[in-house]
PDB file of C-alpha atoms in Angstrom:
ATOM      1  CA  MET A   1      -0.573 -14.206   3.564  1.00 93.00           C
ATOM      2  CA  GLN A   2       3.051 -14.521   2.518  1.00 96.00           C
ATOM      3  CA  ILE A   3       6.023 -12.317   3.333  1.00 98.00           C
ATOM      4  CA  ALA A   4       9.055 -11.989   1.069  1.00 98.00           C
ATOM      5  CA  LEU A   5      12.394 -11.828   2.820  1.00 98.00           C
ATOM      6  CA  GLY A   6      14.379  -8.870   1.492  1.00 98.00           C
ATOM      7  CA  ALA A   7      18.044  -9.800   1.175  1.00 98.00           C
ATOM      8  CA  LEU A   8      19.428  -6.308   0.556  1.00 97.00           C
ATOM      9  CA  SER A   9      21.656  -6.334   3.653  1.00 97.00           C
ATOM     10  CA  PHE A  10      22.920  -9.888   3.313  1.00 98.00           C
ATOM     11  CA  GLY A  11      26.643 -10.024   2.645  1.00 97.00           C
ATOM     12  CA  SER A  12      27.135  -6.321   3.326  1.00 96.00           C
ATOM     13  CA  THR A  13      25.880  -4.946   6.649  1.00 96.00           C
ATOM     14  CA  VAL A  14      24.892  -8.485   7.680  1.00 97.00           C
ATOM     15  CA  GLY A  15      27.721 -10.997   7.404  1.00 97.00           C
ATOM     16  CA  GLU A  16      27.423 -14.433   5.835  1.00 98.00           C
ATOM     17  CA  ARG A  17      27.066 -16.332   9.098  1.00 98.00           C
ATOM     18  CA  ASP A  18      24.230 -14.127  10.368  1.00 98.00           C
ATOM     19  CA  SER A  19      22.626 -14.041   6.905  1.00 98.00           C
ATOM     20  CA  PHE A  20      22.571 -17.847   6.809  1.00 98.00           C
ATOM     21  CA  ALA A  21      20.980 -17.916  10.272  1.00 98.00           C
ATOM     22  CA  LEU A  22      18.249 -15.493   9.199  1.00 98.00           C
ATOM     23  CA  LEU A  23      17.552 -17.420   5.994  1.00 98.00           C
ATOM     24  CA  ASP A  24      17.375 -20.672   7.962  1.00 98.00           C
ATOM     25  CA  ARG A  25      15.010 -19.093  10.456  1.00 98.00           C
ATOM     26  CA  PHE A  26      12.835 -17.728   7.647  1.00 98.00           C
ATOM     27  CA  VAL A  27      12.290 -21.087   5.945  1.00 98.00           C
ATOM     28  CA  ALA A  28      11.852 -22.852   9.285  1.00 98.00           C
ATOM     29  CA  ALA A  29       8.961 -20.464   9.965  1.00 98.00           C
ATOM     30  CA  GLY A  30       7.354 -21.374   6.639  1.00 97.00           C
ATOM     31  CA  GLY A  31       8.795 -18.615   4.452  1.00 98.00           C
ATOM     32  CA  THR A  32       9.553 -19.333   0.798  1.00 98.00           C
ATOM     33  CA  LEU A  33       9.885 -15.969  -1.019  1.00 98.00           C
ATOM     34  CA  ILE A  34      13.358 -14.422  -1.204  1.00 98.00           C
ATOM     35  CA  ASP A  35      13.935 -11.067  -2.904  1.00 98.00           C
ATOM     36  CA  THR A  36      17.352  -9.805  -3.961  1.00 98.00           C
ATOM     37  CA  ALA A  37      18.970  -7.855  -6.829  1.00 98.00           C
ATOM     38  CA  ASN A  38      22.198  -7.687  -8.790  1.00 98.00           C
ATOM     39  CA  ASN A  39      23.148  -4.330  -7.252  1.00 96.00           C
ATOM     40  CA  TYR A  40      22.636  -4.752  -3.470  1.00 97.00           C
ATOM     41  CA  ALA A  41      24.314  -2.857  -1.816  1.00 92.00           C
ATOM     42  CA  TYR A  42      26.810  -1.227  -4.168  1.00 91.00           C
ATOM     43  CA  TRP A  43      26.381   2.207  -2.512  1.00 90.00           C
ATOM     44  CA  ILE A  44      28.151   1.065   0.655  1.00 91.00           C
ATOM     45  CA  ASP A  45      31.885   1.779   0.604  1.00 90.00           C
ATOM     46  CA  GLY A  46      33.862  -1.276  -0.416  1.00 89.00           C
ATOM     47  CA  ARG A  47      30.880  -3.135  -1.861  1.00 92.00           C
ATOM     48  CA  THR A  48      30.306  -4.039  -5.493  1.00 92.00           C
ATOM     49  CA  GLY A  49      26.643  -5.057  -5.673  1.00 95.00           C
ATOM     50  CA  ASP A  50      27.507  -8.764  -5.851  1.00 97.00           C
ATOM     51  CA  GLU A  51      27.223  -9.404  -2.137  1.00 98.00           C
ATOM     52  CA  SER A  52      23.523 -10.126  -1.645  1.00 98.00           C
ATOM     53  CA  GLU A  53      23.188 -12.561  -4.541  1.00 98.00           C
ATOM     54  CA  GLN A  54      26.467 -14.248  -3.594  1.00 98.00           C
ATOM     55  CA  THR A  55      25.321 -14.746  -0.020  1.00 98.00           C
ATOM     56  CA  VAL A  56      21.912 -16.121  -0.998  1.00 98.00           C
ATOM     57  CA  GLY A  57      23.598 -18.382  -3.557  1.00 98.00           C
ATOM     58  CA  ALA A  58      26.084 -19.687  -1.024  1.00 98.00           C
ATOM     59  CA  TRP A  59      23.225 -20.432   1.366  1.00 98.00           C
ATOM     60  CA  LEU A  60      21.224 -22.257  -1.325  1.00 98.00           C
ATOM     61  CA  ALA A  61      24.275 -24.353  -2.183  1.00 98.00           C
ATOM     62  CA  ALA A  62      25.032 -25.135   1.452  1.00 98.00           C
ATOM     63  CA  ARG A  63      21.458 -26.116   2.260  1.00 98.00           C
ATOM     64  CA  GLY A  64      20.616 -27.831  -1.049  1.00 98.00           C
ATOM     65  CA  ASN A  65      17.108 -26.369  -0.924  1.00 97.00           C
ATOM     66  CA  ARG A  66      16.789 -24.446  -4.195  1.00 98.00           C
ATOM     67  CA  ASP A  67      13.509 -26.202  -5.068  1.00 97.00           C
ATOM     68  CA  GLN A  68      11.987 -25.156  -1.750  1.00 97.00           C
ATOM     69  CA  VAL A  69      12.249 -21.394  -2.257  1.00 98.00           C
ATOM     70  CA  PHE A  70      10.812 -18.862  -4.699  1.00 98.00           C
ATOM     71  CA  LEU A  71      13.805 -16.818  -5.841  1.00 98.00           C
ATOM     72  CA  SER A  72      13.428 -13.257  -7.076  1.00 98.00           C
ATOM     73  CA  THR A  73      16.160 -10.965  -8.400  1.00 98.00           C
ATOM     74  CA  LYS A  74      16.489  -7.844 -10.539  1.00 98.00           C
ATOM     75  CA  ALA A  75      18.509  -6.152 -13.273  1.00 98.00           C
ATOM     76  CA  GLY A  76      18.770  -2.589 -14.523  1.00 97.00           C
ATOM     77  CA  ALA A  77      20.053  -0.537 -11.591  1.00 96.00           C
ATOM     78  CA  ARG A  78      23.582  -1.880 -11.272  1.00 95.00           C
ATOM     79  CA  PRO A  79      26.192   0.819 -11.959  1.00 93.00           C
ATOM     80  CA  ASP A  80      28.244   0.488 -15.123  1.00 89.00           C
ATOM     81  CA  ALA A  81      31.836   1.637 -15.624  1.00 83.00           C
ATOM     82  CA  SER A  82      30.741   5.280 -15.766  1.00 87.00           C
ATOM     83  CA  GLY A  83      28.733   5.009 -12.549  1.00 85.00           C
ATOM     84  CA  ALA A  84      25.368   5.257 -14.325  1.00 90.00           C
ATOM     85  CA  TRP A  85      22.764   2.537 -13.968  1.00 93.00           C
ATOM     86  CA  GLU A  86      23.205  -0.216 -16.521  1.00 95.00           C
ATOM     87  CA  GLY A  87      19.652   0.059 -17.869  1.00 97.00           C
ATOM     88  CA  LEU A  88      17.475  -2.441 -19.700  1.00 98.00           C
ATOM     89  CA  SER A  89      19.030  -2.970 -23.118  1.00 98.00           C
ATOM     90  CA  ALA A  90      19.142  -6.477 -24.576  1.00 98.00           C
ATOM     91  CA  PRO A  91      22.942  -6.883 -24.142  1.00 98.00           C
ATOM     92  CA  VAL A  92      22.754  -5.692 -20.548  1.00 98.00           C
ATOM     93  CA  LEU A  93      19.930  -8.084 -19.667  1.00 98.00           C
ATOM     94  CA  ALA A  94      21.703 -11.039 -21.289  1.00 98.00           C
ATOM     95  CA  ALA A  95      24.859 -10.309 -19.296  1.00 98.00           C
ATOM     96  CA  ALA A  96      22.951  -9.509 -16.118  1.00 98.00           C
ATOM     97  CA  ILE A  97      21.141 -12.835 -15.956  1.00 98.00           C
ATOM     98  CA  GLU A  98      24.421 -14.675 -16.489  1.00 98.00           C
ATOM     99  CA  GLY A  99      25.959 -12.854 -13.547  1.00 98.00           C
ATOM    100  CA  SER A 100      22.951 -13.320 -11.298  1.00 98.00           C
ATOM    101  CA  LEU A 101      22.634 -17.035 -11.981  1.00 98.00           C
ATOM    102  CA  ARG A 102      26.343 -17.523 -11.372  1.00 98.00           C
ATOM    103  CA  ARG A 103      26.223 -15.694  -8.045  1.00 98.00           C
ATOM    104  CA  LEU A 104      22.978 -17.381  -7.007  1.00 98.00           C
ATOM    105  CA  ARG A 105      24.339 -20.807  -8.038  1.00 98.00           C
ATOM    106  CA  THR A 106      21.196 -21.780  -9.884  1.00 98.00           C
ATOM    107  CA  ASP A 107      20.049 -22.222 -13.478  1.00 98.00           C
ATOM    108  CA  HIS A 108      16.901 -20.107 -13.155  1.00 98.00           C
ATOM    109  CA  VAL A 109      15.083 -17.516 -11.092  1.00 98.00           C
ATOM    110  CA  ASP A 110      11.385 -17.791 -10.350  1.00 98.00           C
ATOM    111  CA  LEU A 111      10.800 -14.064 -10.838  1.00 99.00           C
ATOM    112  CA  TYR A 112      13.021 -11.641 -12.765  1.00 99.00           C
ATOM    113  CA  TRP A 113      12.449  -7.916 -12.376  1.00 98.00           C
ATOM    114  CA  ALA A 114      13.234  -4.943 -14.564  1.00 98.00           C
ATOM    115  CA  HIS A 115      14.555  -3.025 -11.551  1.00 98.00           C
ATOM    116  CA  VAL A 116      13.943   0.545 -12.752  1.00 96.00           C
ATOM    117  CA  GLU A 117      12.414   1.849 -15.962  1.00 96.00           C
ATOM    118  CA  ASP A 118      14.768   2.803 -18.794  1.00 97.00           C
ATOM    119  CA  ARG A 119      13.223   5.083 -21.390  1.00 97.00           C
ATOM    120  CA  SER A 120      16.486   5.338 -23.316  1.00 97.00           C
ATOM    121  CA  VAL A 121      15.877   1.804 -24.647  1.00 98.00           C
ATOM    122  CA  PRO A 122      12.898   0.922 -26.861  1.00 98.00           C
ATOM    123  CA  LEU A 123      10.320  -0.983 -24.871  1.00 98.00           C
ATOM    124  CA  GLU A 124      10.248  -3.668 -27.568  1.00 98.00           C
ATOM    125  CA  GLU A 125      13.951  -4.350 -27.065  1.00 98.00           C
ATOM    126  CA  THR A 126      13.595  -4.823 -23.308  1.00 98.00           C
ATOM    127  CA  LEU A 127      10.512  -7.020 -23.569  1.00 98.00           C
ATOM    128  CA  GLU A 128      11.903  -9.226 -26.317  1.00 98.00           C
ATOM    129  CA  ALA A 129      15.110  -9.710 -24.341  1.00 98.00           C
ATOM    130  CA  LEU A 130      13.184 -10.633 -21.194  1.00 98.00           C
ATOM    131  CA  ASP A 131      11.006 -13.043 -23.152  1.00 98.00           C
ATOM    132  CA  ALA A 132      14.147 -14.691 -24.527  1.00 98.00           C
ATOM    133  CA  LEU A 133      15.333 -15.317 -20.971  1.00 98.00           C
ATOM    134  CA  HIS A 134      11.969 -16.896 -20.207  1.00 98.00           C
ATOM    135  CA  ARG A 135      12.110 -19.113 -23.280  1.00 98.00           C
ATOM    136  CA  GLN A 136      15.604 -20.211 -22.284  1.00 98.00           C
ATOM    137  CA  GLY A 137      14.196 -21.312 -18.921  1.00 98.00           C
ATOM    138  CA  ARG A 138      16.228 -18.779 -16.987  1.00 98.00           C
ATOM    139  CA  ALA A 139      13.326 -16.600 -15.832  1.00 98.00           C
ATOM    140  CA  VAL A 140      10.006 -18.255 -15.013  1.00 98.00           C
ATOM    141  CA  ARG A 141       8.044 -15.035 -14.417  1.00 98.00           C
ATOM    142  CA  LEU A 142       8.690 -11.366 -15.175  1.00 98.00           C
ATOM    143  CA  GLY A 143       8.044  -8.255 -13.139  1.00 98.00           C
ATOM    144  CA  ALA A 144       8.370  -4.482 -13.383  1.00 98.00           C
ATOM    145  CA  SER A 145       9.861  -2.686 -10.401  1.00 98.00           C
ATOM    146  CA  ASN A 146       9.639   1.092  -9.969  1.00 97.00           C
ATOM    147  CA  HIS A 147       7.683   1.598 -13.199  1.00 97.00           C
ATOM    148  CA  PRO A 148       4.622   3.848 -13.560  1.00 96.00           C
ATOM    149  CA  ALA A 149       1.356   2.018 -14.121  1.00 96.00           C
ATOM    150  CA  TRP A 150       0.918   3.282 -17.685  1.00 97.00           C
ATOM    151  CA  ARG A 151       4.332   1.921 -18.693  1.00 97.00           C
ATOM    152  CA  VAL A 152       3.498  -1.474 -17.197  1.00 98.00           C
ATOM    153  CA  GLU A 153       0.185  -1.574 -19.048  1.00 98.00           C
ATOM    154  CA  ARG A 154       1.837  -0.524 -22.311  1.00 98.00           C
ATOM    155  CA  ALA A 155       4.477  -3.215 -21.840  1.00 98.00           C
ATOM    156  CA  ARG A 156       1.876  -5.884 -21.104  1.00 98.00           C
ATOM    157  CA  ALA A 157      -0.174  -4.974 -24.164  1.00 98.00           C
ATOM    158  CA  LEU A 158       2.897  -4.992 -26.385  1.00 98.00           C
ATOM    159  CA  ALA A 159       4.160  -8.308 -25.010  1.00 98.00           C
ATOM    160  CA  THR A 160       0.759  -9.930 -25.472  1.00 98.00           C
ATOM    161  CA  ALA A 161       0.488  -8.660 -29.048  1.00 98.00           C
ATOM    162  CA  ARG A 162       3.947 -10.041 -29.888  1.00 98.00           C
ATOM    163  CA  GLY A 163       3.444 -13.374 -28.170  1.00 98.00           C
ATOM    164  CA  TRP A 164       5.992 -12.559 -25.452  1.00 98.00           C
ATOM    165  CA  LEU A 165       5.620 -13.265 -21.749  1.00 98.00           C
ATOM    166  CA  PRO A 166       4.011 -10.194 -20.134  1.00 98.00           C
ATOM    167  CA  TYR A 167       4.809  -8.749 -16.739  1.00 98.00           C
ATOM    168  CA  SER A 168       2.759 -10.502 -14.065  1.00 98.00           C
ATOM    169  CA  HIS A 169       4.266  -8.766 -11.023  1.00 98.00           C
ATOM    170  CA  VAL A 170       4.822  -5.175  -9.944  1.00 98.00           C
ATOM    171  CA  GLN A 171       7.160  -3.984  -7.191  1.00 98.00           C
ATOM    172  CA  LEU A 172       6.769  -0.532  -5.638  1.00 98.00           C
ATOM    173  CA  ARG A 173       7.272   1.300  -2.387  1.00 97.00           C
ATOM    174  CA  HIS A 174       4.204   1.020  -0.136  1.00 97.00           C
ATOM    175  CA  SER A 175       3.257   1.119   3.518  1.00 97.00           C
ATOM    176  CA  TYR A 176       0.344   2.112   5.712  1.00 98.00           C
ATOM    177  CA  LEU A 177       1.592   5.676   6.074  1.00 97.00           C
ATOM    178  CA  ARG A 178       1.581   7.742   2.918  1.00 95.00           C
ATOM    179  CA  PRO A 179       4.054  10.425   1.850  1.00 94.00           C
ATOM    180  CA  ARG A 180       2.914  14.012   1.615  1.00 91.00           C
ATOM    181  CA  PRO A 181       1.126  14.427  -1.741  1.00 86.00           C
ATOM    182  CA  GLY A 182       3.525  15.645  -4.387  1.00 83.00           C
ATOM    183  CA  ALA A 183       6.625  15.211  -2.220  1.00 84.00           C
ATOM    184  CA  ALA A 184       9.644  13.621  -3.861  1.00 85.00           C
ATOM    185  CA  LEU A 185      11.027  10.515  -2.196  1.00 85.00           C
ATOM    186  CA  PRO A 186      14.623  10.985  -1.027  1.00 81.00           C
ATOM    187  CA  GLU A 187      15.820   7.640  -2.431  1.00 84.00           C
ATOM    188  CA  ALA A 188      16.834   7.647  -6.089  1.00 79.00           C
ATOM    189  CA  GLY A 189      14.711   5.371  -8.247  1.00 84.00           C
ATOM    190  CA  HIS A 190      12.023   4.680  -5.665  1.00 92.00           C
ATOM    191  CA  ARG A 191       8.437   4.883  -6.892  1.00 94.00           C
ATOM    192  CA  GLN A 192       5.514   5.116  -4.492  1.00 95.00           C
ATOM    193  CA  VAL A 193       2.240   3.240  -4.847  1.00 96.00           C
ATOM    194  CA  SER A 194      -0.747   5.461  -5.622  1.00 93.00           C
ATOM    195  CA  ASP A 195      -4.471   4.749  -5.410  1.00 93.00           C
ATOM    196  CA  GLU A 196      -4.473   4.628  -9.201  1.00 94.00           C
ATOM    197  CA  THR A 197      -1.729   2.014  -9.155  1.00 95.00           C
ATOM    198  CA  LEU A 198      -3.644  -0.131  -6.678  1.00 96.00           C
ATOM    199  CA  ASP A 199      -6.732   0.070  -8.870  1.00 97.00           C
ATOM    200  CA  PHE A 200      -4.690  -0.900 -11.935  1.00 97.00           C
ATOM    201  CA  VAL A 201      -3.045  -3.842 -10.184  1.00 97.00           C
ATOM    202  CA  ARG A 202      -6.384  -5.213  -9.001  1.00 97.00           C
ATOM    203  CA  ASP A 203      -8.052  -4.738 -12.382  1.00 97.00           C
ATOM    204  CA  ALA A 204      -5.187  -6.338 -14.314  1.00 97.00           C
ATOM    205  CA  GLY A 205      -4.817  -9.260 -11.911  1.00 98.00           C
ATOM    206  CA  LEU A 206      -1.187  -8.421 -11.151  1.00 98.00           C
ATOM    207  CA  THR A 207       0.681  -9.362  -7.988  1.00 98.00           C
ATOM    208  CA  LEU A 208       2.112  -6.405  -6.069  1.00 98.00           C
ATOM    209  CA  TRP A 209       5.265  -6.829  -3.999  1.00 98.00           C
ATOM    210  CA  ALA A 210       5.740  -3.857  -1.674  1.00 98.00           C
ATOM    211  CA  TYR A 211       9.089  -2.682  -0.316  1.00 98.00           C
ATOM    212  CA  SER A 212       9.919  -0.235   2.509  1.00 96.00           C
ATOM    213  CA  THR A 213       6.811  -1.604   4.200  1.00 98.00           C
ATOM    214  CA  LEU A 214       8.026  -0.845   7.731  1.00 97.00           C
ATOM    215  CA  LEU A 215       9.785   2.420   6.852  1.00 95.00           C
ATOM    216  CA  SER A 216      13.166   1.233   8.139  1.00 91.00           C
ATOM    217  CA  GLY A 217      11.971   1.045  11.738  1.00 93.00           C
ATOM    218  CA  ALA A 218      10.047   4.334  11.821  1.00 94.00           C
ATOM    219  CA  TYR A 219       6.887   2.665  13.151  1.00 95.00           C
ATOM    220  CA  ARG A 220       8.830   1.528  16.193  1.00 89.00           C
ATOM    221  CA  ASP A 221      11.608   3.825  17.336  1.00 83.00           C
ATOM    222  CA  LYS A 222      13.234   5.707  14.458  1.00 88.00           C
ATOM    223  CA  PRO A 223      12.294   9.164  13.160  1.00 89.00           C
ATOM    224  CA  LEU A 224       9.808   9.308  10.320  1.00 91.00           C
ATOM    225  CA  PRO A 225      11.227  10.526   7.014  1.00 89.00           C
ATOM    226  CA  GLU A 226      10.297  14.155   6.407  1.00 91.00           C
ATOM    227  CA  VAL A 227       7.986  13.282   3.498  1.00 92.00           C
ATOM    228  CA  TYR A 228       5.613  11.579   5.974  1.00 93.00           C
ATOM    229  CA  GLU A 229       5.248  14.652   8.195  1.00 91.00           C
ATOM    230  CA  HIS A 230       1.695  15.851   7.534  1.00 92.00           C
ATOM    231  CA  PRO A 231      -1.705  15.732   9.315  1.00 91.00           C
ATOM    232  CA  GLY A 232      -2.763  12.520   7.595  1.00 92.00           C
ATOM    233  CA  THR A 233       0.095  10.695   9.278  1.00 95.00           C
ATOM    234  CA  THR A 234      -1.123  11.731  12.729  1.00 94.00           C
ATOM    235  CA  ALA A 235      -4.565  10.250  12.095  1.00 95.00           C
ATOM    236  CA  ARG A 236      -3.190   7.034  10.669  1.00 96.00           C
ATOM    237  CA  LEU A 237      -0.732   6.492  13.519  1.00 96.00           C
ATOM    238  CA  LYS A 238      -3.538   6.947  16.046  1.00 96.00           C
ATOM    239  CA  VAL A 239      -5.756   4.322  14.413  1.00 97.00           C
ATOM    240  CA  LEU A 240      -2.804   2.001  13.901  1.00 97.00           C
ATOM    241  CA  ALA A 241      -1.947   2.090  17.605  1.00 97.00           C
ATOM    242  CA  GLU A 242      -5.594   1.503  18.565  1.00 97.00           C
ATOM    243  CA  VAL A 243      -5.934  -1.504  16.273  1.00 98.00           C
ATOM    244  CA  ALA A 244      -2.632  -2.988  17.451  1.00 98.00           C
ATOM    245  CA  ALA A 245      -3.830  -2.779  21.064  1.00 98.00           C
ATOM    246  CA  GLU A 246      -7.176  -4.380  20.214  1.00 98.00           C
ATOM    247  CA  VAL A 247      -5.627  -7.406  18.488  1.00 98.00           C
ATOM    248  CA  ASP A 248      -2.658  -7.675  20.885  1.00 98.00           C
ATOM    249  CA  ALA A 249      -0.097  -7.243  18.119  1.00 98.00           C
ATOM    250  CA  THR A 250       2.700  -4.840  17.349  1.00 98.00           C
ATOM    251  CA  VAL A 251       2.183  -1.886  15.047  1.00 98.00           C
ATOM    252  CA  ASN A 252       4.584  -3.487  12.545  1.00 98.00           C
ATOM    253  CA  GLN A 253       2.498  -6.652  12.512  1.00 98.00           C
ATOM    254  CA  VAL A 254      -0.698  -4.710  11.873  1.00 98.00           C
ATOM    255  CA  VAL A 255       0.934  -2.889   8.959  1.00 98.00           C
ATOM    256  CA  LEU A 256       2.018  -6.182   7.398  1.00 98.00           C
ATOM    257  CA  ALA A 257      -1.354  -7.839   8.010  1.00 98.00           C
ATOM    258  CA  TRP A 258      -3.144  -4.820   6.502  1.00 98.00           C
ATOM    259  CA  LEU A 259      -1.029  -5.136   3.357  1.00 98.00           C
ATOM    260  CA  GLY A 260      -1.558  -8.894   3.204  1.00 98.00           C
ATOM    261  CA  ALA A 261      -5.328  -8.497   3.520  1.00 98.00           C
ATOM    262  CA  GLN A 262      -5.216  -6.627   0.195  1.00 97.00           C
ATOM    263  CA  GLY A 263      -3.370  -9.447  -1.547  1.00 97.00           C
ATOM    264  CA  ILE A 264      -0.099  -7.519  -1.429  1.00 98.00           C
ATOM    265  CA  VAL A 265       3.168  -9.343  -0.721  1.00 98.00           C
ATOM    266  CA  PRO A 266       5.162  -7.288   1.800  1.00 98.00           C
ATOM    267  CA  ILE A 267       8.935  -7.428   1.465  1.00 98.00           C
ATOM    268  CA  VAL A 268      10.613  -7.239   4.854  1.00 98.00           C
ATOM    269  CA  GLY A 269      14.324  -6.614   5.287  1.00 97.00           C
ATOM    270  CA  VAL A 270      15.683  -7.815   8.618  1.00 97.00           C
ATOM    271  CA  THR A 271      19.063  -7.800  10.307  1.00 97.00           C
ATOM    272  CA  LYS A 272      18.153  -9.481  13.603  1.00 97.00           C
ATOM    273  CA  PRO A 273      16.267 -12.682  14.553  1.00 98.00           C
ATOM    274  CA  GLU A 274      13.702 -10.814  16.644  1.00 97.00           C
ATOM    275  CA  GLN A 275      12.795  -8.624  13.665  1.00 97.00           C
ATOM    276  CA  LEU A 276      12.205 -11.712  11.557  1.00 98.00           C
ATOM    277  CA  ASP A 277      10.141 -13.411  14.266  1.00 98.00           C
ATOM    278  CA  GLU A 278       7.930 -10.332  14.580  1.00 98.00           C
ATOM    279  CA  ALA A 279       7.362 -10.188  10.833  1.00 98.00           C
ATOM    280  CA  MET A 280       6.620 -13.890  10.455  1.00 98.00           C
ATOM    281  CA  ALA A 281       4.093 -13.724  13.291  1.00 98.00           C
ATOM    282  CA  ALA A 282       2.169 -11.228  11.153  1.00 98.00           C
ATOM    283  CA  THR A 283       1.445 -14.004   8.644  1.00 97.00           C
ATOM    284  CA  ARG A 284      -0.793 -15.570  11.300  1.00 97.00           C
ATOM    285  CA  LEU A 285      -2.622 -12.331  12.106  1.00 98.00           C
ATOM    286  CA  THR A 286      -6.050 -11.916  10.515  1.00 97.00           C
ATOM    287  CA  LEU A 287      -7.632  -8.505  10.909  1.00 98.00           C
ATOM    288  CA  PRO A 288     -11.455  -8.450  11.117  1.00 97.00           C
ATOM    289  CA  GLU A 289     -13.260  -6.524   8.408  1.00 97.00           C
ATOM    290  CA  ALA A 290     -14.346  -3.843  10.869  1.00 97.00           C
ATOM    291  CA  LEU A 291     -10.738  -3.123  11.830  1.00 98.00           C
ATOM    292  CA  LEU A 292      -9.615  -3.109   8.215  1.00 97.00           C
ATOM    293  CA  ALA A 293     -12.320  -0.539   7.497  1.00 97.00           C
ATOM    294  CA  ARG A 294     -11.077   1.644  10.358  1.00 96.00           C
ATOM    295  CA  LEU A 295      -7.539   1.442   9.051  1.00 97.00           C
ATOM    296  CA  ASP A 296      -8.664   2.306   5.534  1.00 94.00           C
ATOM    297  CA  GLU A 297     -10.633   5.374   6.645  1.00 90.00           C
ATOM    298  CA  PRO A 298      -8.918   6.868   9.717  1.00 86.00           C
ATOM    299  CA  ALA A 299     -10.887   9.679  11.316  1.00 71.00           C
TER     300      ALA A 299
END
């Protein structure tokens, strides 16, 4: 099981010195996957969206370890001059990769995501532009973040037919607890995993990276978002606590191990060393099949 370190807070709510310490601690514990974007965290007053990539890039340059990490970043949800998201047009993607590589101080990313879907741009235009970045050696792999399954499948079929590199990765919001059916997520642009999506990912052989895996601390001591307030949550929390006690682990660690047992890569955003240590310990936690079955079908 691998965990991806989410760098959303680096350079904004977490300063450079502490960000470097967390990144150092992550790789020292065996971590290699780092996930960022070209818009983190523009919504905080005084921030531009450059901060996360700049901080990760400064760390890579200082440590000289670019070849030792798997670097993931995204384009499409950075605000333009009007305040709207930049989208996925060919000119935007060409400019976006230039900016990301400059901030990250590298000549390529290992995984480049279309951050949010953009139906105002023909799918062919987006896919051809992404394939061009791959052919230039700037993007080794491609992924679709916050896209519905049918759009990912359509994009993969089109890319294959045209001889372009298809999406091999999908990134969506996912955790052990599930939102109330039909409830809208409060965060703009977020798209929740569904059972249909999981079936599609498995059948297509795609790799799923999941974000908001620990619900921003709600498993531990913060209030659950309102969309998770329903009877199904009560049953799942009960089983989760029982399993955690049986394996002598924290609830957070069981959530991450449960995701990893399905071949999902959990993205974990941390701001403190103890949060990182807890998450990395989950990579060494193997849940027996009987416990996985209990988690999958809570009474």
